[in-house]
Coordinates of C-alpha atoms and ligand atoms in Angstrom, one line a residue:
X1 CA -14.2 -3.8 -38.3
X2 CA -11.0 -5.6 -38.8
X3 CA -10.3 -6.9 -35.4
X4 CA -12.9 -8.4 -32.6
X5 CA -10.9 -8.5 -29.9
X6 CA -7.7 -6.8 -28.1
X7 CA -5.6 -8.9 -26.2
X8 CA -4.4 -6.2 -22.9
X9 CA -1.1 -7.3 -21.8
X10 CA 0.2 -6.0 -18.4
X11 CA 3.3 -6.8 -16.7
X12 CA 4.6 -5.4 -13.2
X13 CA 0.6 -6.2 -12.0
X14 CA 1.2 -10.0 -13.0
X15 CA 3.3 -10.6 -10.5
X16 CA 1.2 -9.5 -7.0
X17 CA 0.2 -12.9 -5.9
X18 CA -2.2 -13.3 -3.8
X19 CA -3.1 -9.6 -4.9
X20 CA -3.5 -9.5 -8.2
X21 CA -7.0 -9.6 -8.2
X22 CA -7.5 -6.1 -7.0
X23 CA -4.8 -4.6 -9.7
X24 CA -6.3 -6.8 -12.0
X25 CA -10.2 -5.2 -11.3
X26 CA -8.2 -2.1 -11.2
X27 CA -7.3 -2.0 -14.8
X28 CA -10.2 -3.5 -16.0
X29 CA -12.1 -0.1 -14.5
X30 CA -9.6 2.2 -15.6
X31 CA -9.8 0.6 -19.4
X32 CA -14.1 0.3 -19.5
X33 CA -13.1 4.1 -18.3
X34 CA -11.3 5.3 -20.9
X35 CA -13.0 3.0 -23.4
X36 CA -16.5 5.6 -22.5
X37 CA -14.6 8.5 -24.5
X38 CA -14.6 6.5 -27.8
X39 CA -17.8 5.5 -29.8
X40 CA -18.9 2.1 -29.7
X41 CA -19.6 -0.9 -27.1
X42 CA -17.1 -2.8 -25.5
X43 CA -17.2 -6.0 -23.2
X44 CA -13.5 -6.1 -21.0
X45 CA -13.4 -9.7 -19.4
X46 CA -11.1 -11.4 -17.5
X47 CA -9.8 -15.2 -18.0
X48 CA -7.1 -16.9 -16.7
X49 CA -4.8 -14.1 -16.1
X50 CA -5.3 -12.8 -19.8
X51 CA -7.9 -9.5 -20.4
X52 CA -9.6 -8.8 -23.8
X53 CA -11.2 -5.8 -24.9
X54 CA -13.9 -7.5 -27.5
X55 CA -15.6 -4.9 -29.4
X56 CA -19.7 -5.3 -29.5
X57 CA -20.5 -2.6 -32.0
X58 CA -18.3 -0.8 -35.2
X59 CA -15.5 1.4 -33.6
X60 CA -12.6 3.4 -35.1
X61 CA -9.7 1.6 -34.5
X62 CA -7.4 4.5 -33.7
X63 CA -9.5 6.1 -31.4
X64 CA -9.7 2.5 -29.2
X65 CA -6.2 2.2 -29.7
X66 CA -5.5 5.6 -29.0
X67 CA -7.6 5.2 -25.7
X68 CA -6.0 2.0 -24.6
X69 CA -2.5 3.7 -24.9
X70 CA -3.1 6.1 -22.1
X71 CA -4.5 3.5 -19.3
X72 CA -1.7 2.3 -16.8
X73 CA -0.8 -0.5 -16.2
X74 CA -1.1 -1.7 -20.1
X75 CA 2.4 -2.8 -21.3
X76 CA 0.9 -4.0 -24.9
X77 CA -2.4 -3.8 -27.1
X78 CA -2.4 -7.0 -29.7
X79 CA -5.0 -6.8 -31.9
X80 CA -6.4 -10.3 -32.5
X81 CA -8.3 -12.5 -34.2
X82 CA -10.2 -15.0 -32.0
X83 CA -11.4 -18.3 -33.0
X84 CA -13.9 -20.6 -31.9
X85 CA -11.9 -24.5 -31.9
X86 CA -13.3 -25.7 -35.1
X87 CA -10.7 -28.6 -36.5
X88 CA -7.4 -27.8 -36.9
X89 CA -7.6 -27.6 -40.6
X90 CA -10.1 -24.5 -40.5
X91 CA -7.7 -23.1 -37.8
X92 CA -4.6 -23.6 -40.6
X93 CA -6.9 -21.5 -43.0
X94 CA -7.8 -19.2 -41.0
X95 CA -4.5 -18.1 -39.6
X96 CA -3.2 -18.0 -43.1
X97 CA -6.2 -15.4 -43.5
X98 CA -5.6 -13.5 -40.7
X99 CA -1.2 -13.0 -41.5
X100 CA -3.1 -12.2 -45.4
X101 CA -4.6 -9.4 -44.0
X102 CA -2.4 -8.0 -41.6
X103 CA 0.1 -7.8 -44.0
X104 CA -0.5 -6.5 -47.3
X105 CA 3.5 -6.8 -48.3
X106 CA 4.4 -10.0 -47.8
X107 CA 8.4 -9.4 -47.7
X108 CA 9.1 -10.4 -44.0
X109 CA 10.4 -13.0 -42.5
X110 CA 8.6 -14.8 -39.5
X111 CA 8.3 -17.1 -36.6
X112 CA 5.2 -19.2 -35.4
X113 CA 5.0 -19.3 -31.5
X114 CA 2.2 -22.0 -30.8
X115 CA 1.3 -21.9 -27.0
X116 CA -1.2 -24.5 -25.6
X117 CA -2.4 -24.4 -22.7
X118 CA -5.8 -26.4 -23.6
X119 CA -3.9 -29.7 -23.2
X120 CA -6.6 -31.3 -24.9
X121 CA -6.1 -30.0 -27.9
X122 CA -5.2 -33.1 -30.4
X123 CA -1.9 -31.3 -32.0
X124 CA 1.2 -29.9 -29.6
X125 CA 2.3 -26.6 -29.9
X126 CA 5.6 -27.9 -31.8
X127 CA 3.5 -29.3 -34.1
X128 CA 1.2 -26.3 -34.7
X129 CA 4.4 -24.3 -35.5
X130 CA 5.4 -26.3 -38.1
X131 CA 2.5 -26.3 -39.8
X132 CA 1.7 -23.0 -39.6
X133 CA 5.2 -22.3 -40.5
X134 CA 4.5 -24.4 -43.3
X135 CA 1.1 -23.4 -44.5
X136 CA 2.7 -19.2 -44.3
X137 CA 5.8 -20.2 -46.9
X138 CA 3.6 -22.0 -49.1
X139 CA 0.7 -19.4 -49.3
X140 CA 3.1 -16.4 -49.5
X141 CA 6.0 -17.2 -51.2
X142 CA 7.8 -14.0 -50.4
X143 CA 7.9 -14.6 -46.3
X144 CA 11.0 -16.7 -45.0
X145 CA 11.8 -17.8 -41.8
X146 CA 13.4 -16.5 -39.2
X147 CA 13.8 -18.2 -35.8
X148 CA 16.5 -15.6 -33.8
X149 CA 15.1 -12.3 -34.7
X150 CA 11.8 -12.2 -37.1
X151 CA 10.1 -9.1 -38.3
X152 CA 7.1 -11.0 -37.7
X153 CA 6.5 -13.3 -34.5
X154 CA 3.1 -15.1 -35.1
X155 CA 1.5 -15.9 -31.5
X156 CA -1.1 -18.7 -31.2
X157 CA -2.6 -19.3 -28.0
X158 CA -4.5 -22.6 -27.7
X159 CA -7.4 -22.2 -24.6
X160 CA -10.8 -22.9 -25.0
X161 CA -10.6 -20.4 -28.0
X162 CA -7.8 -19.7 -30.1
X163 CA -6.0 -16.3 -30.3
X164 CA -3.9 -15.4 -33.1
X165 CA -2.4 -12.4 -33.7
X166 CA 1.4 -10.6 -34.1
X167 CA 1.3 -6.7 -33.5
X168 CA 1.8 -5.9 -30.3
X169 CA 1.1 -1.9 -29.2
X170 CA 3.3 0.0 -26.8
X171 CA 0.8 0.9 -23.8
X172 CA 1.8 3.5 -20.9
X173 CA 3.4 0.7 -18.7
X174 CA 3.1 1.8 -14.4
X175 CA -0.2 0.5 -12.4
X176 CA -3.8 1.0 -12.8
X177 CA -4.9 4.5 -11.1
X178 CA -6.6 3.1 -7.8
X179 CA -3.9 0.9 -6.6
X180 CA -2.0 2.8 -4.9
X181 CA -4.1 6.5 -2.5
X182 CA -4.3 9.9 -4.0
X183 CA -1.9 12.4 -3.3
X184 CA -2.4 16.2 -4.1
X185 CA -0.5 17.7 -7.0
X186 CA 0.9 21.5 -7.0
X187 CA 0.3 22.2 -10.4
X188 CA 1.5 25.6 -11.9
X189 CA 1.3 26.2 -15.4
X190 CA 4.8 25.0 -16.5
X191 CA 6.7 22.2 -17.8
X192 CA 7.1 20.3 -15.3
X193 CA 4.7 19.8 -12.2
X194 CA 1.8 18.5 -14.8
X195 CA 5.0 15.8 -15.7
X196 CA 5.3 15.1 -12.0
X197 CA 1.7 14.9 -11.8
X198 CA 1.8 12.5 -14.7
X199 CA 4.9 10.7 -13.4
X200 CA 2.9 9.7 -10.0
X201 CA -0.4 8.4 -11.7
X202 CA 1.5 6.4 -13.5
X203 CA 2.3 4.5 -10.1
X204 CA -1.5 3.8 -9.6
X205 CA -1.3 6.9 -7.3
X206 CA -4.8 8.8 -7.9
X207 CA -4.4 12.6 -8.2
X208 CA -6.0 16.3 -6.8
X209 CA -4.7 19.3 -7.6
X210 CA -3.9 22.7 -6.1
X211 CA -3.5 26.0 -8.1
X212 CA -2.4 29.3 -6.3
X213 CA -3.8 31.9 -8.2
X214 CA -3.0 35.9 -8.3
X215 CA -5.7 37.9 -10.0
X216 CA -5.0 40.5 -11.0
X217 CA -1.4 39.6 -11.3
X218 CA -1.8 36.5 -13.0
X219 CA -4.5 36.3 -15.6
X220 CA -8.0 34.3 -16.1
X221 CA -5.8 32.6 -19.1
X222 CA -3.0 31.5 -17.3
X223 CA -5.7 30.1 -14.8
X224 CA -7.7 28.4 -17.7
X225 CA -3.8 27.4 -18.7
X226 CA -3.3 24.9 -15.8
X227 CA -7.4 24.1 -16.2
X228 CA -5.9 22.1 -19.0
X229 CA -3.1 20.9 -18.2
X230 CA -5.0 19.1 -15.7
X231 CA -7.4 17.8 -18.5
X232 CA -4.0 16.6 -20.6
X233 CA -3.0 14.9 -17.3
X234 CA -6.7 13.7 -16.3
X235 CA -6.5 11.8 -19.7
X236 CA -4.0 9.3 -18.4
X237 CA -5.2 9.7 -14.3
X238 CA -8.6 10.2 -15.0
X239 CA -10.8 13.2 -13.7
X240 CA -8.7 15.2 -11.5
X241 CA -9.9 17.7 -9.0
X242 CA -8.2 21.3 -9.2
X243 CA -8.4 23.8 -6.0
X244 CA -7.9 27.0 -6.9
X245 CA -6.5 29.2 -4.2
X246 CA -6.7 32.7 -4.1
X247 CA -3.0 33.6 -3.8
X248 CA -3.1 37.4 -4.2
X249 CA -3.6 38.9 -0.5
X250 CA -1.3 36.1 0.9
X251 CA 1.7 37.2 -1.2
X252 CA 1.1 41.2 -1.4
X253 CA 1.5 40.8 2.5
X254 CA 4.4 39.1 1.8
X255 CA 5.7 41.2 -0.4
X256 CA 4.8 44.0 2.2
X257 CA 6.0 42.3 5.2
X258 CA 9.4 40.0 4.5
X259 CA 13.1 41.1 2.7
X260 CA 12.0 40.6 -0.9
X261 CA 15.0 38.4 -1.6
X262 CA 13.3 35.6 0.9
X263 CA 9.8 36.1 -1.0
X264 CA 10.1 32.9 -3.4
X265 CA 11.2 30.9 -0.6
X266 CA 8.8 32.1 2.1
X267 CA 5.5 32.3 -0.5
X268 CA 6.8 28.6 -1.2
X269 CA 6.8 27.6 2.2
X270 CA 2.9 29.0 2.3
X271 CA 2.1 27.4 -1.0
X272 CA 3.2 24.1 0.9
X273 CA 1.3 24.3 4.0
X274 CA -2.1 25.3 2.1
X275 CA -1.9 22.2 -0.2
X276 CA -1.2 20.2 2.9
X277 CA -4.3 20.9 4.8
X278 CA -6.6 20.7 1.4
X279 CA -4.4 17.0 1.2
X280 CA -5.6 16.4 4.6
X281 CA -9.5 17.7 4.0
X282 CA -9.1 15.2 0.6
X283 CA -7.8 12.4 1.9
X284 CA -4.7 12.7 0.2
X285 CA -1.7 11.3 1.7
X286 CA 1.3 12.8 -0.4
X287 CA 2.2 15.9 -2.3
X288 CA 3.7 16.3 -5.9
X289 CA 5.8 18.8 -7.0
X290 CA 7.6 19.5 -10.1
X291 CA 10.7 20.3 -8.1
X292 CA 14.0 19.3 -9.8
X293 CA 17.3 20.1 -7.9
X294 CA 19.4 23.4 -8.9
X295 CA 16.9 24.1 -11.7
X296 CA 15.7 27.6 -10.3
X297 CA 17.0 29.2 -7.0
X298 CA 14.1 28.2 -5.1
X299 CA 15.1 24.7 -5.9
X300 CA 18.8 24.5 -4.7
X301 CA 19.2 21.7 -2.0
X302 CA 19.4 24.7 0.7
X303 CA 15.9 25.9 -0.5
X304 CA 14.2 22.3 -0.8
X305 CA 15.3 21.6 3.3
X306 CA 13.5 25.0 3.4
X307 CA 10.6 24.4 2.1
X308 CA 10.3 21.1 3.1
X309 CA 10.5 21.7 6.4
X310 CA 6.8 22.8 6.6
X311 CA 5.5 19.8 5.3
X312 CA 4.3 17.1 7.2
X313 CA 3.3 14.5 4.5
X314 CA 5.9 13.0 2.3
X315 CA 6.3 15.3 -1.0
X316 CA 6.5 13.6 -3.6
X317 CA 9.5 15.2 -6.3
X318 CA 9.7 12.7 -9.1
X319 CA 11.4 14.6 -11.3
X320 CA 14.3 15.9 -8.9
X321 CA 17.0 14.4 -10.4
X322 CA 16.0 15.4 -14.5
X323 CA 17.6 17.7 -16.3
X324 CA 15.5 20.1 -18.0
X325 CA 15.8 18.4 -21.2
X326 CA 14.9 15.3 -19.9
X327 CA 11.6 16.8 -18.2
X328 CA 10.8 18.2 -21.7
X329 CA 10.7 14.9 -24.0
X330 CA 8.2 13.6 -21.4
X331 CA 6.2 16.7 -22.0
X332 CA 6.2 16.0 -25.1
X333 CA 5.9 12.6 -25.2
X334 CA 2.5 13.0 -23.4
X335 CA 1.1 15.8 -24.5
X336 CA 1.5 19.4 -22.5
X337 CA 4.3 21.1 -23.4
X338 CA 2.5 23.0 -26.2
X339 CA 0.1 24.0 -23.5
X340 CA 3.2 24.1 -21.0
X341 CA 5.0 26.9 -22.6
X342 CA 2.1 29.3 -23.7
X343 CA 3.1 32.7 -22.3
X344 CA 1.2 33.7 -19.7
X345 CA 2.7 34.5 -16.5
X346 CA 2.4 31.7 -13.3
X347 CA 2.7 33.3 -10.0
X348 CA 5.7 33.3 -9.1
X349 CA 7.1 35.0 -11.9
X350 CA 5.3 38.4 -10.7
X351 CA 7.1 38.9 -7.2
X352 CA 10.4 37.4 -8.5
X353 CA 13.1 39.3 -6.5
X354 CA 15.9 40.5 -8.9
X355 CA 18.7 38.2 -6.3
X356 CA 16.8 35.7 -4.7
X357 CA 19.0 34.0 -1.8
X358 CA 20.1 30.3 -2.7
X359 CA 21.0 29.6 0.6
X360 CA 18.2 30.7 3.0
X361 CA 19.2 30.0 6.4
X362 CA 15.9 28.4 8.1
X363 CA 16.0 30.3 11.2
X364 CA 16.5 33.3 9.4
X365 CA 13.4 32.8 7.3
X366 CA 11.3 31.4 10.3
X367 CA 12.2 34.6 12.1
X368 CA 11.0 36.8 8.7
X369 CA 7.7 34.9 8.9
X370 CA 7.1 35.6 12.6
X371 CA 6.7 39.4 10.8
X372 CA 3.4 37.7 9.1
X373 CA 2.3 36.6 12.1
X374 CA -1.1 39.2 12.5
X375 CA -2.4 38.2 9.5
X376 CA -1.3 35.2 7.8
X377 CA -3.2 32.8 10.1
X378 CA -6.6 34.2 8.9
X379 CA -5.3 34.6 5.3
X380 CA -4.8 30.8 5.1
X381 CA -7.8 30.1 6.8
X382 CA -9.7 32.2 4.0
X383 CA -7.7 31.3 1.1
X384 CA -8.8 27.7 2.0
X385 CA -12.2 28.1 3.0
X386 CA -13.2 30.5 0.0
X387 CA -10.8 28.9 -2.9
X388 CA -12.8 27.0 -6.4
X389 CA -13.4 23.5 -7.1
X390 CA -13.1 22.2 -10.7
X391 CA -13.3 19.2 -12.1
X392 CA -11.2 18.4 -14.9
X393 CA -11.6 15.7 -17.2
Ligands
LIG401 P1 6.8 24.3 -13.1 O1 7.4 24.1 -14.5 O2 6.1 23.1 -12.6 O3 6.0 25.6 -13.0 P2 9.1 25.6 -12.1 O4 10.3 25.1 -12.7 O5 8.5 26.9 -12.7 O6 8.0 24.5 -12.1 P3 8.9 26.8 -9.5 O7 8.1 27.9 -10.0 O8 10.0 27.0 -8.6 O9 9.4 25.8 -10.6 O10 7.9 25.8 -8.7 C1 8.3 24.6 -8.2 C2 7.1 23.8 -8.0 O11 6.2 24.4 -7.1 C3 6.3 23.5 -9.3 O12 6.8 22.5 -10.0 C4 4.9 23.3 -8.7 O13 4.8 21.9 -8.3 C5 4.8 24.2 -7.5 N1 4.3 25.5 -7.9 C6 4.9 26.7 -8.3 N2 4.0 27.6 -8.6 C7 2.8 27.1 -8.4 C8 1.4 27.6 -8.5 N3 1.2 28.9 -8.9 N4 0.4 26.8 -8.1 C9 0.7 25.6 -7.8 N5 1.9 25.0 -7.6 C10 2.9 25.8 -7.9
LIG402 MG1 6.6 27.5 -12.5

């Protein structure tokens, strides 16, 4: 085991006054959370506005570090060395030790950035950096120094212990999951609703999801499809609860009823209202789409008013103003466009018309539902009551 500890740095949740508290318990759950999927024992405490993760038992040091990366509200992972205050000689040698270690090639050049805030500590933080700075060019030869831009900046933290160390790992950034409600996710199997999904979370905004389903249209894989999707995006939210709605009767009457070039809009206006009242029975108090403006004629501004208008809680569109590009690095970046882009069919993609209108006209497309108006009432009421829970994790 080459490291103890872990030093957890977060930012944005530092600065919440009188708050930070809460975000700080926050993260400390969501880490011990994440820190269950890999093998070994873990203590997480808090001190003084700093958090370690100090291992208790062997681990594998990519898996932890691997873990750690995908909990929000972690800006940096520092592996560390932590030492007991045992003279400020032993400390000299042991920091020499510990920058041995670290770096096997010693051609770098470095700074020492002593920080005390045990004021008792006999030697001032100006003084520790020249002597470490010292004891570093005379046990390695090769470093040099570097005080405006070093490949190596050497943090020592004097408190009741002593921290050492000088790698600091990029973590997700955003707020612990808890911080902030849930809100209800439309997730489809696509691109990019499970990187709104993501996107959200990563506000401390704690996720459900809803998946409108067409058997036999769409198939039991593109079903198990968004099934993990939803596991890719539970890594980083933790366990996230999909609702699987029975889709198929709702949009063959649809189909039957309304002009087919208003059937993306008006099966998106019903796709809308269903997550709303399964956000209502949750407890959810937002909805998440993967809606980005002009991507897809369902997504002009025209069509958003449209199918916005049935909403009553705020929804939620955080990658509106992407381009498609830009929505795919994120995919990739965390993980589902491999998944994103197998191809089975979503949907929508069934009961596509061939010209689908880009400018619905809202009274148009209310009186076109009033056409549904036998039926549909009852169909929601089933689709709700008779749709699948999974939970994916
Ligand atoms: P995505 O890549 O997320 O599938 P898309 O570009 O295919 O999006 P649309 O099919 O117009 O866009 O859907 C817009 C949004 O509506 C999606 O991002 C998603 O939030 C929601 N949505 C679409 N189809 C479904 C579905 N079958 N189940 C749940 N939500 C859906
Ligand atoms: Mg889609």
């Amino acid at each position: 085991m080459r490291y103890h500890s872990f030093l957890v740095k977060y930012a944005e949740i530092g600065t919440k006054g009188k708050n930070r508290y809460i975000f700080e318990d926050a993260l400390i759950r969501q880490i011990k959370l994440h820190l269950k999927k890999v093998e070994g024992e873990f203590a997480v405490v808090k001190e003084q506005g700093r958090i370690y993760v100090n291992a208790k038992s062997d681990y594998d040091y990519d898996e932890v570090i691997g873990a750690l990366k995908k909990v929000f509200g972690i800006v940096g992972i520092c592996p560390m060395t932590q030492l007991a205050d045992e003279g400020y000689e032993k400390l000299r040698k042991e920091i020499v030790k510990f920058i041995d270690e670290e770096y096997p090639d010693k051609h770098f050049t470095f700074k020492v950035r002593a920080k005390r805030t045990n004021k008792h500590y006999p030697v001032t933080s100006d003084e520790i950096n020249a002597d470490v700075g010292y004891d570093i060019l005379t046990a390695f030869p090769e470093t040099k120094v570097d005080v405006r831009n070093p490949e190596v900046m050497i943090h020592i933290e004097v408190r009741q212990q002593i921290n050492v160390y000088s790698k600091v790992i990029k973590g997700a950034g955003g707020m612990p999951i808890g911080t902030n409600g849930k809100a209800m996710l439309l997730l489809s199997g696509g691109i990019d609703s499970p990187v709104a999904g993501y996107m959200i979370a990563k506000r401390g905004v704690m996720i459900e999801a809803v998946y409108f389903h067409a058997p036999p249209y769409t198939s039991e894989r593109a079903k198990q499809k968004v099934v993990d999707l939803a596991k890719i995006v539970a890594g980083y939210a933790g366990p996230i609860k999909l609702h699987v709605i029975n889709f198929t009767e709702i949009q063959l009457y649809i189909y039957e009823q309304c002009p087919h070039d208003e059937l993306t809009i008006i099966m998106r206006r019903y796709m809308m209202r269903i997550a709303e009242r399964i956000a209502e029975e949750t407890g959810c108090i937002g909805l998440i789409t993967g809606e980005s403006i002009g991507q897809v004629a369902s997504q002009t501004m025209f069509s958003l008013q449209v199918t916005n208008e049935v909403c009553n809680l705020p929804v939620y569109r955080p990658v509106i103003g992407f381009d498609k590009q830009e929505i795919i690095d994120l995919s990739e970046e965390i993980g589902t466009f491999e998944t994103s882009i197998l191809p089975y069919e979503d949907c929508c993609t069934i009961f596509v018309a061939k010209h689908p209108v880009t400018k619905p006209n809202i009274n148009v497309i209310k009186k076109s539902e009033t056409k549904l108006s036998e039926k549909i009432d009852e169909m929601v009421e089933t689709a709700i009551r008779t749709r699948e829970e999974i939970i994916c994790h």
